[in-house]
PDB file of N, CA and C in Angstrom:
ATOM      1  N   MET A   1     146.359 -74.451-130.535  1.00  0.00           N
ATOM      2  CA  MET A   1     147.197 -73.251-130.300  1.00  0.00           C
ATOM      3  C   MET A   1     146.585 -72.464-131.824  1.00  0.00           C
ATOM      4  N   SER A   2     145.934 -71.646-131.514  1.00  0.00           N
ATOM      5  CA  SER A   2     145.359 -69.979-132.522  1.00  0.00           C
ATOM      6  C   SER A   2     146.734 -69.794-133.772  1.00  0.00           C
ATOM      7  N   PRO A   3     146.732 -69.387-134.387  1.00  0.00           N
ATOM      8  CA  PRO A   3     147.863 -67.951-135.949  1.00  0.00           C
ATOM      9  C   PRO A   3     148.126 -67.760-134.982  1.00  0.00           C
ATOM     10  N   GLU A   4     147.319 -66.801-134.189  1.00  0.00           N
ATOM     11  CA  GLU A   4     148.146 -66.109-133.412  1.00  0.00           C
ATOM     12  C   GLU A   4     149.414 -66.124-131.893  1.00  0.00           C
ATOM     13  N   HIS A   5     149.189 -67.435-131.880  1.00  0.00           N
ATOM     14  CA  HIS A   5     150.185 -67.496-131.140  1.00  0.00           C
ATOM     15  C   HIS A   5     151.652 -68.845-132.058  1.00  0.00           C
ATOM     16  N   ALA A   6     150.972 -69.153-133.000  1.00  0.00           N
ATOM     17  CA  ALA A   6     151.889 -69.722-133.987  1.00  0.00           C
ATOM     18  C   ALA A   6     153.991 -69.048-133.810  1.00  0.00           C
ATOM     19  N   TRP A   7     155.140 -70.250-133.933  1.00  0.00           N
ATOM     20  CA  TRP A   7     155.763 -69.188-134.505  1.00  0.00           C
ATOM     21  C   TRP A   7     156.104 -69.764-135.699  1.00  0.00           C
ATOM     22  N   GLN A   8     156.315 -68.574-136.140  1.00  0.00           N
ATOM     23  CA  GLN A   8     157.072 -68.692-138.113  1.00  0.00           C
ATOM     24  C   GLN A   8     158.178 -68.600-138.096  1.00  0.00           C
ATOM     25  N   ARG A   9     158.587 -69.390-138.940  1.00  0.00           N
ATOM     26  CA  ARG A   9     160.195 -69.796-139.316  1.00  0.00           C
ATOM     27  C   ARG A   9     159.732 -68.247-140.958  1.00  0.00           C
ATOM     28  N   SER A  10     161.562 -67.772-140.611  1.00  0.00           N
ATOM     29  CA  SER A  10     161.841 -66.315-141.910  1.00  0.00           C
ATOM     30  C   SER A  10     161.785 -67.106-142.950  1.00  0.00           C
ATOM     31  N   SER A  11     161.359 -67.146-144.055  1.00  0.00           N
ATOM     32  CA  SER A  11     160.795 -67.376-145.263  1.00  0.00           C
ATOM     33  C   SER A  11     162.845 -67.607-146.182  1.00  0.00           C
ATOM     34  N   ALA A  12     163.884 -66.842-145.395  1.00  0.00           N
ATOM     35  CA  ALA A  12     164.573 -67.743-145.473  1.00  0.00           C
ATOM     36  C   ALA A  12     165.742 -68.408-144.854  1.00  0.00           C
ATOM     37  N   CYS A  13     164.769 -68.616-144.126  1.00  0.00           N
ATOM     38  CA  CYS A  13     165.520 -70.243-143.573  1.00  0.00           C
ATOM     39  C   CYS A  13     164.825 -71.465-144.735  1.00  0.00           C
ATOM     40  N   ALA A  14     165.331 -72.237-145.294  1.00  0.00           N
ATOM     41  CA  ALA A  14     165.264 -72.699-146.960  1.00  0.00           C
ATOM     42  C   ALA A  14     165.412 -74.410-146.362  1.00  0.00           C
ATOM     43  N   GLY A  15     164.486 -75.286-146.320  1.00  0.00           N
ATOM     44  CA  GLY A  15     164.948 -75.935-145.788  1.00  0.00           C
ATOM     45  C   GLY A  15     164.887 -76.396-144.790  1.00  0.00           C
ATOM     46  N   GLY A  16     163.951 -75.945-144.289  1.00  0.00           N
ATOM     47  CA  GLY A  16     164.063 -76.220-142.108  1.00  0.00           C
ATOM     48  C   GLY A  16     165.430 -76.547-141.120  1.00  0.00           C
ATOM     49  N   GLY A  17     166.394 -76.026-141.671  1.00  0.00           N
ATOM     50  CA  GLY A  17     166.670 -76.064-140.462  1.00  0.00           C
ATOM     51  C   GLY A  17     167.076 -75.620-139.619  1.00  0.00           C
ATOM     52  N   ASN A  18     168.304 -75.942-138.520  1.00  0.00           N
ATOM     53  CA  ASN A  18     167.946 -74.763-136.798  1.00  0.00           C
ATOM     54  C   ASN A  18     168.707 -74.301-136.939  1.00  0.00           C
ATOM     55  N   ASN A  19     168.600 -73.507-137.984  1.00  0.00           N
ATOM     56  CA  ASN A  19     169.465 -72.476-137.474  1.00  0.00           C
ATOM     57  C   ASN A  19     168.797 -70.851-138.292  1.00  0.00           C
ATOM     58  N   CYS A  20     167.661 -70.681-137.339  1.00  0.00           N
ATOM     59  CA  CYS A  20     166.316 -69.634-138.383  1.00  0.00           C
ATOM     60  C   CYS A  20     165.688 -68.641-137.331  1.00  0.00           C
ATOM     61  N   LEU A  21     165.762 -67.767-138.270  1.00  0.00           N
ATOM     62  CA  LEU A  21     165.046 -66.648-136.708  1.00  0.00           C
ATOM     63  C   LEU A  21     163.735 -67.901-137.145  1.00  0.00           C
ATOM     64  N   GLU A  22     162.742 -67.300-135.853  1.00  0.00           N
ATOM     65  CA  GLU A  22     161.435 -67.223-136.171  1.00  0.00           C
ATOM     66  C   GLU A  22     160.846 -66.096-135.000  1.00  0.00           C
ATOM     67  N   VAL A  23     159.389 -66.111-135.838  1.00  0.00           N
ATOM     68  CA  VAL A  23     158.610 -64.743-134.721  1.00  0.00           C
ATOM     69  C   VAL A  23     157.342 -64.889-134.613  1.00  0.00           C
ATOM     70  N   ARG A  24     156.747 -64.954-133.723  1.00  0.00           N
ATOM     71  CA  ARG A  24     155.114 -64.502-132.761  1.00  0.00           C
ATOM     72  C   ARG A  24     155.135 -63.644-132.790  1.00  0.00           C
ATOM     73  N   ALA A  25     153.494 -63.392-132.734  1.00  0.00           N
ATOM     74  CA  ALA A  25     153.113 -62.329-132.590  1.00  0.00           C
ATOM     75  C   ALA A  25     152.013 -62.373-131.951  1.00  0.00           C
ATOM     76  N   THR A  26     152.062 -61.645-130.611  1.00  0.00           N
ATOM     77  CA  THR A  26     150.147 -61.555-129.241  1.00  0.00           C
ATOM     78  C   THR A  26     150.050 -60.254-130.179  1.00  0.00           C
ATOM     79  N   THR A  27     148.697 -59.767-129.101  1.00  0.00           N
ATOM     80  CA  THR A  27     148.026 -58.991-129.461  1.00  0.00           C
ATOM     81  C   THR A  27     148.951 -57.032-129.160  1.00  0.00           C
ATOM     82  N   ALA A  28     149.598 -57.336-127.826  1.00  0.00           N
ATOM     83  CA  ALA A  28     150.689 -56.561-127.661  1.00  0.00           C
ATOM     84  C   ALA A  28     152.267 -56.756-128.321  1.00  0.00           C
ATOM     85  N   LEU A  29     152.722 -57.240-128.439  1.00  0.00           N
ATOM     86  CA  LEU A  29     153.944 -57.716-128.297  1.00  0.00           C
ATOM     87  C   LEU A  29     154.595 -58.726-129.887  1.00  0.00           C
ATOM     88  N   VAL A  30     155.330 -58.594-130.137  1.00  0.00           N
ATOM     89  CA  VAL A  30     156.839 -59.161-130.940  1.00  0.00           C
ATOM     90  C   VAL A  30     157.865 -60.549-130.117  1.00  0.00           C
ATOM     91  N   LEU A  31     157.769 -61.605-130.816  1.00  0.00           N
ATOM     92  CA  LEU A  31     158.354 -61.898-130.094  1.00  0.00           C
ATOM     93  C   LEU A  31     159.343 -63.183-131.612  1.00  0.00           C
ATOM     94  N   LEU A  32     161.260 -63.236-130.652  1.00  0.00           N
ATOM     95  CA  LEU A  32     161.581 -63.747-131.686  1.00  0.00           C
ATOM     96  C   LEU A  32     162.490 -64.126-131.245  1.00  0.00           C
ATOM     97  N   ARG A  33     163.040 -65.564-131.433  1.00  0.00           N
ATOM     98  CA  ARG A  33     164.232 -66.924-130.838  1.00  0.00           C
ATOM     99  C   ARG A  33     164.383 -67.358-132.259  1.00  0.00           C
ATOM    100  N   GLU A  34     165.700 -67.537-132.090  1.00  0.00           N
ATOM    101  CA  GLU A  34     166.359 -68.913-132.789  1.00  0.00           C
ATOM    102  C   GLU A  34     165.798 -70.086-133.125  1.00  0.00           C
ATOM    103  N   SER A  35     165.917 -70.935-133.961  1.00  0.00           N
ATOM    104  CA  SER A  35     165.757 -72.515-133.689  1.00  0.00           C
ATOM    105  C   SER A  35     166.153 -72.928-132.855  1.00  0.00           C
ATOM    106  N   ASP A  36     167.556 -72.662-133.551  1.00  0.00           N
ATOM    107  CA  ASP A  36     168.985 -73.031-132.108  1.00  0.00           C
ATOM    108  C   ASP A  36     168.663 -73.057-130.425  1.00  0.00           C
ATOM    109  N   ALA A  37     167.997 -71.982-130.207  1.00  0.00           N
ATOM    110  CA  ALA A  37     168.273 -71.592-129.073  1.00  0.00           C
ATOM    111  C   ALA A  37     166.815 -71.546-128.459  1.00  0.00           C
ATOM    112  N   PRO A  38     165.663 -71.508-128.525  1.00  0.00           N
ATOM    113  CA  PRO A  38     163.665 -71.609-128.160  1.00  0.00           C
ATOM    114  C   PRO A  38     163.757 -71.104-127.241  1.00  0.00           C
ATOM    115  N   GLY A  39     165.173 -71.105-126.453  1.00  0.00           N
ATOM    116  CA  GLY A  39     164.537 -70.943-124.779  1.00  0.00           C
ATOM    117  C   GLY A  39     164.327 -69.378-125.290  1.00  0.00           C
ATOM    118  N   THR A  40     165.668 -68.523-125.723  1.00  0.00           N
ATOM    119  CA  THR A  40     165.508 -67.459-126.016  1.00  0.00           C
ATOM    120  C   THR A  40     164.874 -66.524-126.533  1.00  0.00           C
ATOM    121  N   VAL A  41     163.793 -65.643-126.224  1.00  0.00           N
ATOM    122  CA  VAL A  41     163.101 -64.884-126.880  1.00  0.00           C
ATOM    123  C   VAL A  41     163.392 -63.696-125.865  1.00  0.00           C
ATOM    124  N   ILE A  42     163.665 -62.379-127.510  1.00  0.00           N
ATOM    125  CA  ILE A  42     163.219 -61.150-127.289  1.00  0.00           C
ATOM    126  C   ILE A  42     162.595 -60.823-127.779  1.00  0.00           C
ATOM    127  N   THR A  43     161.285 -60.264-126.640  1.00  0.00           N
ATOM    128  CA  THR A  43     159.942 -59.283-127.064  1.00  0.00           C
ATOM    129  C   THR A  43     160.461 -57.623-127.488  1.00  0.00           C
ATOM    130  N   THR A  44     159.122 -56.900-127.930  1.00  0.00           N
ATOM    131  CA  THR A  44     159.630 -55.528-128.379  1.00  0.00           C
ATOM    132  C   THR A  44     157.988 -55.507-128.838  1.00  0.00           C
ATOM    133  N   PRO A  45     157.104 -54.388-128.185  1.00  0.00           N
ATOM    134  CA  PRO A  45     155.797 -54.008-128.974  1.00  0.00           C
ATOM    135  C   PRO A  45     156.349 -54.083-130.491  1.00  0.00           C
ATOM    136  N   ARG A  46     154.602 -54.211-130.123  1.00  0.00           N
ATOM    137  CA  ARG A  46     154.636 -54.166-132.048  1.00  0.00           C
ATOM    138  C   ARG A  46     154.597 -52.673-132.728  1.00  0.00           C
ATOM    139  N   ALA A  47     154.495 -52.466-132.356  1.00  0.00           N
ATOM    140  CA  ALA A  47     154.306 -50.609-132.540  1.00  0.00           C
ATOM    141  C   ALA A  47     156.136 -50.246-132.596  1.00  0.00           C
ATOM    142  N   ARG A  48     157.081 -50.766-131.804  1.00  0.00           N
ATOM    143  CA  ARG A  48     158.194 -50.584-131.908  1.00  0.00           C
ATOM    144  C   ARG A  48     159.430 -51.603-133.119  1.00  0.00           C
ATOM    145  N   MET A  49     158.463 -53.344-133.563  1.00  0.00           N
ATOM    146  CA  MET A  49     158.774 -53.733-134.574  1.00  0.00           C
ATOM    147  C   MET A  49     158.176 -53.056-135.651  1.00  0.00           C
ATOM    148  N   ALA A  50     157.189 -52.380-136.228  1.00  0.00           N
ATOM    149  CA  ALA A  50     156.812 -51.842-137.276  1.00  0.00           C
ATOM    150  C   ALA A  50     157.390 -50.433-137.587  1.00  0.00           C
ATOM    151  N   ALA A  51     157.829 -50.043-136.508  1.00  0.00           N
ATOM    152  CA  ALA A  51     159.013 -48.557-136.590  1.00  0.00           C
ATOM    153  C   ALA A  51     160.592 -49.375-136.818  1.00  0.00           C
ATOM    154  N   LEU A  52     160.997 -50.519-136.341  1.00  0.00           N
ATOM    155  CA  LEU A  52     162.538 -51.148-137.165  1.00  0.00           C
ATOM    156  C   LEU A  52     162.130 -51.489-138.790  1.00  0.00           C
ATOM    157  N   ILE A  53     161.514 -52.113-139.055  1.00  0.00           N
ATOM    158  CA  ILE A  53     160.776 -52.252-140.450  1.00  0.00           C
ATOM    159  C   ILE A  53     160.490 -51.639-141.756  1.00  0.00           C
ATOM    160  N   THR A  54     159.768 -50.482-141.110  1.00  0.00           N
ATOM    161  CA  THR A  54     159.952 -49.081-142.316  1.00  0.00           C
ATOM    162  C   THR A  54     161.316 -48.349-141.596  1.00  0.00           C
ATOM    163  N   ARG A  55     161.781 -48.046-141.336  1.00  0.00           N
ATOM    164  CA  ARG A  55     163.383 -47.462-141.160  1.00  0.00           C
ATOM    165  C   ARG A  55     164.324 -48.143-141.705  1.00  0.00           C
ATOM    166  N   ILE A  56     164.601 -50.041-141.505  1.00  0.00           N
ATOM    167  CA  ILE A  56     164.942 -50.403-142.318  1.00  0.00           C
ATOM    168  C   ILE A  56     164.732 -50.110-144.110  1.00  0.00           C
ATOM    169  N   LYS A  57     163.283 -50.049-145.157  1.00  0.00           N
ATOM    170  CA  LYS A  57     162.649 -50.082-145.591  1.00  0.00           C
ATOM    171  C   LYS A  57     163.621 -48.594-146.381  1.00  0.00           C
ATOM    172  N   ALA A  58     163.063 -47.744-145.808  1.00  0.00           N
ATOM    173  CA  ALA A  58     163.352 -46.866-145.988  1.00  0.00           C
ATOM    174  C   ALA A  58     164.243 -46.434-146.195  1.00  0.00           C
ATOM    175  N   ASP A  59     166.105 -46.738-145.565  1.00  0.00           N
ATOM    176  CA  ASP A  59     166.588 -47.068-145.355  1.00  0.00           C
ATOM    177  C   ASP A  59     167.383 -47.720-146.809  1.00  0.00           C
ATOM    178  N   ARG A  60     166.309 -49.259-147.326  1.00  0.00           N
ATOM    179  CA  ARG A  60     167.394 -49.669-148.546  1.00  0.00           C
ATOM    180  C   ARG A  60     167.018 -48.915-149.413  1.00  0.00           C
ATOM    181  N   ARG A  61     166.275 -47.881-149.598  1.00  0.00           N
ATOM    182  CA  ARG A  61     165.979 -47.265-151.605  1.00  0.00           C
ATOM    183  C   ARG A  61     166.742 -45.899-151.143  1.00  0.00           C
ATOM    184  N   ARG A  62     167.381 -45.637-150.069  1.00  0.00           N
ATOM    185  CA  ARG A  62     168.682 -44.745-150.507  1.00  0.00           C
ATOM    186  C   ARG A  62     170.509 -45.812-151.390  1.00  0.00           C
TER     187      ARG A  62
END
């Protein structure tokens, strides 16, 4: 499996528990799932995820 298709766990998921946020990116989409429910996947366009992250970072600076 190419790195583009590999699930990655959040850095906040220390110890490799089974209650972690996992993310995977394709050319067009970002996929999110919880490690304890891997069959449930939320998808969003990459541009929307980027906008969400930009907004969160801007709000944290206030």
